[in-house]
Short mmCIF file of N, CA and C in Angstrom, two decimals:
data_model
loop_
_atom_site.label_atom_id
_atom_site.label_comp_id
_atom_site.label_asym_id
_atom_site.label_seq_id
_atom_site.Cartn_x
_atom_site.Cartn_y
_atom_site.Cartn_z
N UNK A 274 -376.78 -15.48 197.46
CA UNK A 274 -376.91 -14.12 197.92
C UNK A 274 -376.39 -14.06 199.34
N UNK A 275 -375.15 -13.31 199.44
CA UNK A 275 -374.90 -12.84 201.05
C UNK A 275 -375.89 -11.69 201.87
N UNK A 276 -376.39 -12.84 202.48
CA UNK A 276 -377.44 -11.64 203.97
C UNK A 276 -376.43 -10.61 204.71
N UNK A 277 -375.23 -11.22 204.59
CA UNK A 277 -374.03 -9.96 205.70
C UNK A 277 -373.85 -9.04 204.64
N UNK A 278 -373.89 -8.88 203.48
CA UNK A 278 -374.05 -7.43 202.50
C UNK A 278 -375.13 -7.07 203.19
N UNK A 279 -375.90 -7.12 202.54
CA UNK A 279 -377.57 -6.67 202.40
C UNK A 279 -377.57 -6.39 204.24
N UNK A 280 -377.26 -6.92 204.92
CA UNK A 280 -377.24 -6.03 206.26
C UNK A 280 -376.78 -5.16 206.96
N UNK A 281 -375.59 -4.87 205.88
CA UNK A 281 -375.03 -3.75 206.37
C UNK A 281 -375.35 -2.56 205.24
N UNK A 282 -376.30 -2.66 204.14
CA UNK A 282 -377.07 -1.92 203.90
C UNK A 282 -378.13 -0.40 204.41
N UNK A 283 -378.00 0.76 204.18
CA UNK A 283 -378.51 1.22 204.20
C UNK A 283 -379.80 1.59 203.26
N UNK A 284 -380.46 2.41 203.37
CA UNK A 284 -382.19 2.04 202.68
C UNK A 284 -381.88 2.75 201.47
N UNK A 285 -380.79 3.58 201.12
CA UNK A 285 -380.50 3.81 199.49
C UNK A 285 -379.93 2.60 198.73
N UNK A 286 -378.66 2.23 199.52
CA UNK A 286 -378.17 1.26 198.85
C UNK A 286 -379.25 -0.21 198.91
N UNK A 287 -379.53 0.11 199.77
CA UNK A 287 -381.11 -1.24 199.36
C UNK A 287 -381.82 -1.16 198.03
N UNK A 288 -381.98 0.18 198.48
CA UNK A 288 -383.12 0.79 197.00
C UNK A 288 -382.27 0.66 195.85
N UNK A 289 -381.36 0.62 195.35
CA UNK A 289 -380.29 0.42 194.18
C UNK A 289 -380.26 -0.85 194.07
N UNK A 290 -380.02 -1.61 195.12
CA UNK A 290 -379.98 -3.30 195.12
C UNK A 290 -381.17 -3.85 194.87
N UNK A 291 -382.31 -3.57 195.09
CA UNK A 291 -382.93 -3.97 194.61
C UNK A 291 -384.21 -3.92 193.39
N UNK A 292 -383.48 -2.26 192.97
CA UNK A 292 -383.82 -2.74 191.62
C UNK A 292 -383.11 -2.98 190.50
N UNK A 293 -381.93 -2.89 190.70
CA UNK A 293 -380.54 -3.76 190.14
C UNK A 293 -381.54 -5.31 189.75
N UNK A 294 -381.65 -5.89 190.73
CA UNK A 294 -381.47 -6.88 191.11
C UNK A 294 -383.49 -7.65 190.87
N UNK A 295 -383.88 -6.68 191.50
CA UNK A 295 -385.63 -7.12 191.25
C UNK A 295 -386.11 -6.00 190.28
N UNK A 296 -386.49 -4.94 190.74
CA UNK A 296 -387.81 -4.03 190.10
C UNK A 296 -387.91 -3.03 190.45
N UNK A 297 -388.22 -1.97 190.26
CA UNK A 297 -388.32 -0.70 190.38
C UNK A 297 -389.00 -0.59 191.17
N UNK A 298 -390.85 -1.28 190.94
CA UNK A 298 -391.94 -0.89 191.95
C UNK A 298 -391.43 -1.83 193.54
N UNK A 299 -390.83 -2.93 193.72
CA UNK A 299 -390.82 -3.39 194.31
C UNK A 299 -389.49 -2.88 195.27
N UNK A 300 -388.41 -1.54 195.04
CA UNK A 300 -387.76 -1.28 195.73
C UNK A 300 -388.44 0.13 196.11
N UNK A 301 -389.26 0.71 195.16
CA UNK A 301 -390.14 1.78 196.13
C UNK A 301 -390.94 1.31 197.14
N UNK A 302 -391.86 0.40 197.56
CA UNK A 302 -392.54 0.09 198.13
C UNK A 302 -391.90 -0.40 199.59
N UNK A 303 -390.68 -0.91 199.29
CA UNK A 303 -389.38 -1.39 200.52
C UNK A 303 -389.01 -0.25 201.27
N UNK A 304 -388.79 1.16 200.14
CA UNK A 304 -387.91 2.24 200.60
C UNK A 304 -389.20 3.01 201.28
N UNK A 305 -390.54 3.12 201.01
CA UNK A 305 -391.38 4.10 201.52
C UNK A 305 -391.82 3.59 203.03
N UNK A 306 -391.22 2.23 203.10
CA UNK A 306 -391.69 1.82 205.09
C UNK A 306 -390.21 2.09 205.50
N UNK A 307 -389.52 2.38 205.22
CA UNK A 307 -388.03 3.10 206.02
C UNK A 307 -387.62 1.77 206.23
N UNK A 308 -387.19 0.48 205.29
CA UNK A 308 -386.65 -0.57 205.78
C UNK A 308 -385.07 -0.54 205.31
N UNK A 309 -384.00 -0.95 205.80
CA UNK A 309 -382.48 -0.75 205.51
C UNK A 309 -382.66 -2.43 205.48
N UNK A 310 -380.95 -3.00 205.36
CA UNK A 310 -380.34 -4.10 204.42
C UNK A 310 -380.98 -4.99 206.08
N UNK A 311 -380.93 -4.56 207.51
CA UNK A 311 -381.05 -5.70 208.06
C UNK A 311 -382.43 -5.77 208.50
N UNK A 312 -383.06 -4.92 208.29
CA UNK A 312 -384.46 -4.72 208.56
C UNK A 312 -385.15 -6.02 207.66
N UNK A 313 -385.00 -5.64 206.32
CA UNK A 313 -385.06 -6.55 204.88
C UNK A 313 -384.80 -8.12 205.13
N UNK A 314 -383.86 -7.98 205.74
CA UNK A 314 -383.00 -9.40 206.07
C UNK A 314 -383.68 -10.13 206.51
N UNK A 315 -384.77 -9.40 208.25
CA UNK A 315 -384.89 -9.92 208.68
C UNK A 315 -386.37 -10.73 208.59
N UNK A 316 -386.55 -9.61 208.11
CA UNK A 316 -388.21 -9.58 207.11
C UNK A 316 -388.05 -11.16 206.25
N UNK A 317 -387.15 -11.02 205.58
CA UNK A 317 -387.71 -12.06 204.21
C UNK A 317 -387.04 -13.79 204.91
N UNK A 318 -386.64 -13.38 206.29
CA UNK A 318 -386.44 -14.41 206.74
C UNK A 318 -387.35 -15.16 208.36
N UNK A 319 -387.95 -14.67 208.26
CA UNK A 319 -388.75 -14.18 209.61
C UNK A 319 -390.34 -15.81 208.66
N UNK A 320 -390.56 -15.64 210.24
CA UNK A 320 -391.39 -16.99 210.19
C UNK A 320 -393.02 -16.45 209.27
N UNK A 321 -393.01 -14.93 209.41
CA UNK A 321 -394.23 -14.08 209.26
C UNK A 321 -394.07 -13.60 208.12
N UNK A 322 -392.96 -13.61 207.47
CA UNK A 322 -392.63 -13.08 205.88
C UNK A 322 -393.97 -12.76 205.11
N UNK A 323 -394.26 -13.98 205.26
CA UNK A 323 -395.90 -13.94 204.10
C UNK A 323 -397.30 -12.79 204.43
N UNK A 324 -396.86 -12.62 206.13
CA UNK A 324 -397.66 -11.43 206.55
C UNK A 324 -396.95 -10.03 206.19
N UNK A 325 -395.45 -10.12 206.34
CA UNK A 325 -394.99 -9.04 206.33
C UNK A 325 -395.36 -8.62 204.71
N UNK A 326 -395.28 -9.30 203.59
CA UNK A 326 -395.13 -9.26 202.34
C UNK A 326 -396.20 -8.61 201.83
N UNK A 327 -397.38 -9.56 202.32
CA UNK A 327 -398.92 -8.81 202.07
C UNK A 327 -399.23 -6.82 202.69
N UNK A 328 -398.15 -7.07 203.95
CA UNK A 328 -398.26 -5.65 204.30
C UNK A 328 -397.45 -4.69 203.29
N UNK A 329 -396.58 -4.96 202.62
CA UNK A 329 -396.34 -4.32 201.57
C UNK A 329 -396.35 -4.21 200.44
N UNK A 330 -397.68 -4.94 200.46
CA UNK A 330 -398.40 -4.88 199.01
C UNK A 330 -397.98 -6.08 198.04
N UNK A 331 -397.01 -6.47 197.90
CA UNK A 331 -396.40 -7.34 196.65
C UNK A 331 -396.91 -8.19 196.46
N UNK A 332 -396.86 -8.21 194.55
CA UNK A 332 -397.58 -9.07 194.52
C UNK A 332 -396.62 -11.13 194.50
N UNK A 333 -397.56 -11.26 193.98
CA UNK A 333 -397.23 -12.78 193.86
C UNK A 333 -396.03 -13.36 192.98
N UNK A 334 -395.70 -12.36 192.72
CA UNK A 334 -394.32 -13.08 191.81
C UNK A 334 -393.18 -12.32 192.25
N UNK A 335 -393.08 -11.57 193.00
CA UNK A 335 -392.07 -11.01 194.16
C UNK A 335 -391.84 -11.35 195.08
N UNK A 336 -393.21 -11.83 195.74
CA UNK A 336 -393.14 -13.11 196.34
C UNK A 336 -392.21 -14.00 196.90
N UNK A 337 -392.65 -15.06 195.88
CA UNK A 337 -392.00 -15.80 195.18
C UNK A 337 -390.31 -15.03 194.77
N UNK A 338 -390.44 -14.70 194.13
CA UNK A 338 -388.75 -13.99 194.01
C UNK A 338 -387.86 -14.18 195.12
N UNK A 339 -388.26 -13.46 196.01
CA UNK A 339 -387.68 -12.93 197.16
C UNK A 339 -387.48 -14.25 198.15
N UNK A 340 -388.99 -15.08 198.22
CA UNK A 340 -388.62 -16.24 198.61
C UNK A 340 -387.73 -17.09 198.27
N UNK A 341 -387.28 -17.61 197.03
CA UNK A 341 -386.27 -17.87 196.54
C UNK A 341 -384.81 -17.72 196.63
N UNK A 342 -384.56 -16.66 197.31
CA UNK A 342 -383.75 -15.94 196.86
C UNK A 342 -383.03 -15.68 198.29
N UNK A 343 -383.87 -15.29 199.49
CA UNK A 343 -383.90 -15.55 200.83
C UNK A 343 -384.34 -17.10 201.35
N UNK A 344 -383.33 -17.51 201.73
CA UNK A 344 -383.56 -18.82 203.01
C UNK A 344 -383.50 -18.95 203.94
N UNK A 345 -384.05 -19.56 204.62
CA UNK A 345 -384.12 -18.88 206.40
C UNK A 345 -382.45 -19.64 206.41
N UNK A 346 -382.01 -18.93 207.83
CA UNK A 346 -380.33 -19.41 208.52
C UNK A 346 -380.67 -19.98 209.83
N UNK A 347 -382.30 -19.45 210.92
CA UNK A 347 -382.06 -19.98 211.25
C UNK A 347 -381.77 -21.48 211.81
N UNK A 348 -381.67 -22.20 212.74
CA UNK A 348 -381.61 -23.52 212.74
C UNK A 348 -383.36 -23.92 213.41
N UNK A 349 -383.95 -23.03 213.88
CA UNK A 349 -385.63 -23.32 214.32
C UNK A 349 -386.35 -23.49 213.05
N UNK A 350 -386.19 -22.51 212.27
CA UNK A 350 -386.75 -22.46 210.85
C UNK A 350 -386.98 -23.74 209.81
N UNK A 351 -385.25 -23.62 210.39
CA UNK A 351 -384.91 -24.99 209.08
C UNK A 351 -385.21 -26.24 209.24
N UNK A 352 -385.15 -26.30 210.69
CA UNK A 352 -385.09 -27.66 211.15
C UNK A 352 -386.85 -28.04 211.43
N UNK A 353 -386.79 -29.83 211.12
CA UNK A 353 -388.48 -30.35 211.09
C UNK A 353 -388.59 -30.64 212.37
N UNK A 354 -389.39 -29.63 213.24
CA UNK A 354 -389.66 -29.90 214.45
C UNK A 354 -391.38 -30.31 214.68
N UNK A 355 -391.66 -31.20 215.42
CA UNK A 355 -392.47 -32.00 215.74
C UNK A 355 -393.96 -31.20 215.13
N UNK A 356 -394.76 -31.05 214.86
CA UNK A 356 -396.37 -30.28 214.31
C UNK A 356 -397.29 -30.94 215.70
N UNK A 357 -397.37 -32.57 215.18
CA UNK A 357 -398.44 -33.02 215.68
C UNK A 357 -397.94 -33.89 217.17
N UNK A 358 -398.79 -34.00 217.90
CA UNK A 358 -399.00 -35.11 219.23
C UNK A 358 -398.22 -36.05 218.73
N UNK A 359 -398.61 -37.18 217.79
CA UNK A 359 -398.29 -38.46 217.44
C UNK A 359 -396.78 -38.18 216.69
N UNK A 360 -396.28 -36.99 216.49
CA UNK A 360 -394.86 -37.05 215.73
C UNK A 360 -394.32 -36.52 217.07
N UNK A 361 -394.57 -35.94 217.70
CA UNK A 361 -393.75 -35.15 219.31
C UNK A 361 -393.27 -36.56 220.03
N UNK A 362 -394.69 -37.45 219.76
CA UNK A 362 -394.08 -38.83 220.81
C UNK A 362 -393.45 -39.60 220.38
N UNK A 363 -393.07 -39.81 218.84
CA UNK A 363 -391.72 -40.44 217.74
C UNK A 363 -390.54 -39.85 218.44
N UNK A 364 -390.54 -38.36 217.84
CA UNK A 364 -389.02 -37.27 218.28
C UNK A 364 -389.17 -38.00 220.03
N UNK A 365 -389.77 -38.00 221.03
CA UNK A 365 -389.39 -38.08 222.42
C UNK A 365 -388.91 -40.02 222.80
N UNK A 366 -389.58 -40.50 222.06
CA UNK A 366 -389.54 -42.04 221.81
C UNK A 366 -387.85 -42.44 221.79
N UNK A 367 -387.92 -41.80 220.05
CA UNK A 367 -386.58 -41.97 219.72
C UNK A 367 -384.99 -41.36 220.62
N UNK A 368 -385.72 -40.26 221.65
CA UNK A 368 -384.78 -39.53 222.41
C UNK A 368 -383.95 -41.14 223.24
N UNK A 369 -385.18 -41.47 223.66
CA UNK A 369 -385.15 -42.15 225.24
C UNK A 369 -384.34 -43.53 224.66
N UNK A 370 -385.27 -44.26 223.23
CA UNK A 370 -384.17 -45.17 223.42
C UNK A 370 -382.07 -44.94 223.11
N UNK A 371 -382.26 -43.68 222.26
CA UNK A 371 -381.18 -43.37 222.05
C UNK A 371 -380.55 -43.38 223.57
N UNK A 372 -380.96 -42.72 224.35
CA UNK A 372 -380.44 -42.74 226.42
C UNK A 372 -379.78 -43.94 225.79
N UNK A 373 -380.89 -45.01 226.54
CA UNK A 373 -381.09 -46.12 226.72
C UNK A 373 -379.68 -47.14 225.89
N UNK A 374 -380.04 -46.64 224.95
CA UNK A 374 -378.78 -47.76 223.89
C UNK A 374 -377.18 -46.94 224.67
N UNK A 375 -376.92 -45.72 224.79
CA UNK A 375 -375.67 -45.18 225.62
C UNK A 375 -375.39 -45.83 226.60
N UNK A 376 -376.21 -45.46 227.40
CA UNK A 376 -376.80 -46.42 229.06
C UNK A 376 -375.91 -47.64 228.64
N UNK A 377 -376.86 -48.69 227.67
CA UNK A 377 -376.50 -49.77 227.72
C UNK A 377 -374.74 -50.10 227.04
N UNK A 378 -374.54 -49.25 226.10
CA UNK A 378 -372.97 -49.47 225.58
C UNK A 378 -371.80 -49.22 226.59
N UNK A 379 -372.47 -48.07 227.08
CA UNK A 379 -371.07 -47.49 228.03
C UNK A 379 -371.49 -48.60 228.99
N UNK A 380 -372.12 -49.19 229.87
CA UNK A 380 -371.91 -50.36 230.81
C UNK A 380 -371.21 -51.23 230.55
N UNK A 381 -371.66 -51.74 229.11
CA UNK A 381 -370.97 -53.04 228.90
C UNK A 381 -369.53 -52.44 228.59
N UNK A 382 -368.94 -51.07 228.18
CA UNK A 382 -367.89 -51.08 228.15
C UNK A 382 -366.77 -50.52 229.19
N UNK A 383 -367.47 -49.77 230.29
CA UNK A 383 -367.11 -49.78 231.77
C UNK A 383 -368.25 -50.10 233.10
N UNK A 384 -367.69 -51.53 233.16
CA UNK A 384 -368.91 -52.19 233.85
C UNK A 384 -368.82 -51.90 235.46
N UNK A 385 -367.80 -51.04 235.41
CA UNK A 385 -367.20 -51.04 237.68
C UNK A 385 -367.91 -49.44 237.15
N UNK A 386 -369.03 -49.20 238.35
CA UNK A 386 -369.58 -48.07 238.68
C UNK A 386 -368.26 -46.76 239.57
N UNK A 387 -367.78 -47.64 239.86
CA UNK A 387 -366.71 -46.91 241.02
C UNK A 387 -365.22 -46.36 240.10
N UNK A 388 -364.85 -47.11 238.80
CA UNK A 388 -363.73 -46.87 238.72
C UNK A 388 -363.72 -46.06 237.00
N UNK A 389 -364.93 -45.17 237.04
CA UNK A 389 -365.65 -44.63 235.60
C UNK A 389 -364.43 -43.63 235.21
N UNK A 390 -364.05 -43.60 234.04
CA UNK A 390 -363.27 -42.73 233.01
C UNK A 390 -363.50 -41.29 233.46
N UNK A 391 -362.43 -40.31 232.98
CA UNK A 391 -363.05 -38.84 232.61
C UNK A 391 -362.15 -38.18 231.17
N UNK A 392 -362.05 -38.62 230.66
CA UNK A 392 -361.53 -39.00 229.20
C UNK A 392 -360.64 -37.68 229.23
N UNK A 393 -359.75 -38.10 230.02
CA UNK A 393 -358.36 -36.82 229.99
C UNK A 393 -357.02 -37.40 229.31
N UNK A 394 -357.20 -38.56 229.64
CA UNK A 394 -356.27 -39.68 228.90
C UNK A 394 -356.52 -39.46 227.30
N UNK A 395 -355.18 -40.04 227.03
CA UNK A 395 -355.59 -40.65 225.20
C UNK A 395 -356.06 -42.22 225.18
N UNK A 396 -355.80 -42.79 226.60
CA UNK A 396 -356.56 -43.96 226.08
C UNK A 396 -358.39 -44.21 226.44
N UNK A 397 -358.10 -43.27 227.15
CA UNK A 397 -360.03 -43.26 227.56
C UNK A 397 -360.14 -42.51 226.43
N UNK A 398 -359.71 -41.40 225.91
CA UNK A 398 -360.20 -40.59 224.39
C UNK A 398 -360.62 -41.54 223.42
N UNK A 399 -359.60 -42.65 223.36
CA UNK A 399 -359.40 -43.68 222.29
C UNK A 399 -360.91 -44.45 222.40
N UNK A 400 -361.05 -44.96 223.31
CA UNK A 400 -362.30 -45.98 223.98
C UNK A 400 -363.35 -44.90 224.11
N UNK A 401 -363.29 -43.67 224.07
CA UNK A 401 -364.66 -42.66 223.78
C UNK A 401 -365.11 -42.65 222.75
N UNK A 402 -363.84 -42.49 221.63
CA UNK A 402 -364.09 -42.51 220.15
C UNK A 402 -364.48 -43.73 219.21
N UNK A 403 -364.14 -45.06 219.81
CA UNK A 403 -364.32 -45.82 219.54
C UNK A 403 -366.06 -46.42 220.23
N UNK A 404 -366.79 -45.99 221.39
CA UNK A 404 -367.75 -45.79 221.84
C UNK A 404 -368.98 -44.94 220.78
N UNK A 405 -367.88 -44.01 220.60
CA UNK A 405 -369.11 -43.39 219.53
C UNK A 405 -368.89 -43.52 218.44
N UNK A 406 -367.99 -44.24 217.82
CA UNK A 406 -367.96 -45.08 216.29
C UNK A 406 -369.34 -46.20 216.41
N UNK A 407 -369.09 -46.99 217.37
CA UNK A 407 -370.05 -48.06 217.46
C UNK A 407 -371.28 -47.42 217.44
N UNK A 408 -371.99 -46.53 218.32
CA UNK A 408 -373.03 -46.03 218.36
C UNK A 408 -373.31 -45.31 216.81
N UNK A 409 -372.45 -44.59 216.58
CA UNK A 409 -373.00 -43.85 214.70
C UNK A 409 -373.10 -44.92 214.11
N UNK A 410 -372.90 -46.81 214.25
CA UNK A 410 -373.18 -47.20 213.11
C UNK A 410 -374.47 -47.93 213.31
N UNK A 411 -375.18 -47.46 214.59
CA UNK A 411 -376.35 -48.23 214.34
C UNK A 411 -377.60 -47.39 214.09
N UNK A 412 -378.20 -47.94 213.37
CA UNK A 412 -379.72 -47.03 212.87
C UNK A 412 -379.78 -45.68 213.10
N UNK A 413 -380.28 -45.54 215.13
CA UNK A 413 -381.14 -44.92 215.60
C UNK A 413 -380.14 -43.95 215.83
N UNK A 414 -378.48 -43.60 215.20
CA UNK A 414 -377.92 -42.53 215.37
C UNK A 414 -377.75 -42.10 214.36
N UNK A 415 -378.07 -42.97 213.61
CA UNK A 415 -377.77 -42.19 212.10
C UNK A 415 -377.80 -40.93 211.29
N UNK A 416 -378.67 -39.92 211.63
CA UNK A 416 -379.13 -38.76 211.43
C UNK A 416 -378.13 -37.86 212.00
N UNK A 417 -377.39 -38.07 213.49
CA UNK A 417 -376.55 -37.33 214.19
C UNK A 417 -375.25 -37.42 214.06
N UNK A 418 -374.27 -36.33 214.07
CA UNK A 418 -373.08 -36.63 213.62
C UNK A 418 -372.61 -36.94 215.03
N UNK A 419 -371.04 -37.20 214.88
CA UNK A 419 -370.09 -37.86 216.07
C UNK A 419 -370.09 -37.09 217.02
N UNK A 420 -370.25 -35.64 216.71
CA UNK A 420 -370.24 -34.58 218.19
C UNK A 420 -371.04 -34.51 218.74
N UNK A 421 -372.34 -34.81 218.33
CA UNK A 421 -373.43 -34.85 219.21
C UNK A 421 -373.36 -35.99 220.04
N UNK A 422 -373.05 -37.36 219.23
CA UNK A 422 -373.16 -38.40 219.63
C UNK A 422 -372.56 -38.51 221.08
N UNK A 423 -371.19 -38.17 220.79
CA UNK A 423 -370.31 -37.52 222.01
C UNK A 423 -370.31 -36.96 223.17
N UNK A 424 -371.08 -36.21 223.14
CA UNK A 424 -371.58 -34.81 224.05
C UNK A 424 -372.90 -36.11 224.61
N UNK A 425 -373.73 -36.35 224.03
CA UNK A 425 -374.47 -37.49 224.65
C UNK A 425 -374.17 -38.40 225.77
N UNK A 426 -372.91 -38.90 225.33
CA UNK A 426 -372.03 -39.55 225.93
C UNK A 426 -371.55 -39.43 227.19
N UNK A 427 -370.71 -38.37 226.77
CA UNK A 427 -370.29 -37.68 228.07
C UNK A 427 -371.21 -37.24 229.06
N UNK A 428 -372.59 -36.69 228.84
CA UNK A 428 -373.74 -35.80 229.69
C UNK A 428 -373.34 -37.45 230.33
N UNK A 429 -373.81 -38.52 229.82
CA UNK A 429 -374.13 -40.13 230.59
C UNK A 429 -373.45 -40.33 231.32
N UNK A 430 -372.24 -40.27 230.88
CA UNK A 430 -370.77 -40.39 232.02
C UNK A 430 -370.49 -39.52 233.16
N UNK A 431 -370.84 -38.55 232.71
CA UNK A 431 -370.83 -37.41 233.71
C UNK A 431 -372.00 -37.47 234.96
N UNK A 432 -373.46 -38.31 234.03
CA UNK A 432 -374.11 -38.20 235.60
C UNK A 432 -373.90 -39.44 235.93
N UNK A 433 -373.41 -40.80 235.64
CA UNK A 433 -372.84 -41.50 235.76
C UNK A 433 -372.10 -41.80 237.62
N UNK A 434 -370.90 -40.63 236.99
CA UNK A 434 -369.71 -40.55 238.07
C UNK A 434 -370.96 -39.72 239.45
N UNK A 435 -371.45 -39.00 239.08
CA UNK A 435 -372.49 -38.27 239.96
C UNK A 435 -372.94 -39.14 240.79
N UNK A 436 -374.04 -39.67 240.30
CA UNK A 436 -374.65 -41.06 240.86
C UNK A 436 -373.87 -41.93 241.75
N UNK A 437 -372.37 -42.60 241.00
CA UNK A 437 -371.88 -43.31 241.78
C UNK A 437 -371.43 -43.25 242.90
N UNK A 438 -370.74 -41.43 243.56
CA UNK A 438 -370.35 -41.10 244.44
C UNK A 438 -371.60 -40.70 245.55
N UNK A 439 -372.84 -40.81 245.09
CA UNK A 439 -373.27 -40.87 246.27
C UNK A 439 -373.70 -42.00 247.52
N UNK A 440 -373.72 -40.77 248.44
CA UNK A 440 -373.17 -42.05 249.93
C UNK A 440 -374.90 -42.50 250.33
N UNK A 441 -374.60 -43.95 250.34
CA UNK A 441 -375.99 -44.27 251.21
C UNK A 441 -375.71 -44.01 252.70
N UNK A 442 -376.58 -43.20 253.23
CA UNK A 442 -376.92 -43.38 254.48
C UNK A 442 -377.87 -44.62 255.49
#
């Protein structure tokens, strides 16, 4: 089901769509709170759905329907973000050694603080890409694709060169 239809919906063509598509009682009950295609949208995708749902009466197998049928897009929704204490300090755990293993690759692979890359070259590109080949093949990157890995990278390098240029007094 495309959400960019259904949002550019108005509350007739809603009301046709959805009882095309669901039920008669269940597109009166949509059309009598004045909801249109992005109102709907945002409703059956919204973290509160199950409150919003009960506010309009439906029952349990419309529900269900609609849940089905709607999946959240966004990436907060979708994504398994931490619940408890003891899983927050896994996700923050796993942040640091991930640092840590960068930290440690990019040293061993530019070990002069003073004479650090800024990957404008194709051969520092080459030795970036090859930096974050090595890193995606071990464990603790596994989950992340190469652009993130990358962007990781670079934030390191970047405060890196920061760091190095400053002057002791």
């Amino acid at each position: 089901m495309d959400s960019r239809n259904i949002n550019s919906m108005n509350i007739e063509q809603l009301y046709d769509f959805l009882t095309e598509k669901y039920s008669t009682e269940l597109a009166d009950k949509v059309k009598a709170s004045n909801i249109d295609g992005k109102l709907f949208t945002v409703m059956c995708q919204s973290t509160s759905k199950h409150h919003y749902f009960s506010m309009l009466e439906l029952s349990l197998v419309e529900m269900l329907k609609l849940e089905s049928d709607f999946t959240a897009i966004s990436p907060i929704i979708t994504s398994k973000t931490p619940v408890t204490p003891s899983s927050h300090a896994l996700v923050t755990g796993r942040h640091r050694l991930q640092l840590k293993m960068i930290r440690a690759e990019s040293i061993k692979m530019w070990p002069d603080n003073h004479n650090l890359p800024r990957f404008d070259t194709d051969v520092n590109k080459d030795a970036l890409a090859k930096l974050v080949s090595t890193l995606k093949s071990k464990s603790l990157f596994g989950h992340l694709d190469k652009k993130a890995i990358k962007a990781k990278v670079l934030s390191h390098m970047t405060d890196r060169r920061k760091t190095s240029r400053k002057i002791d007094f």
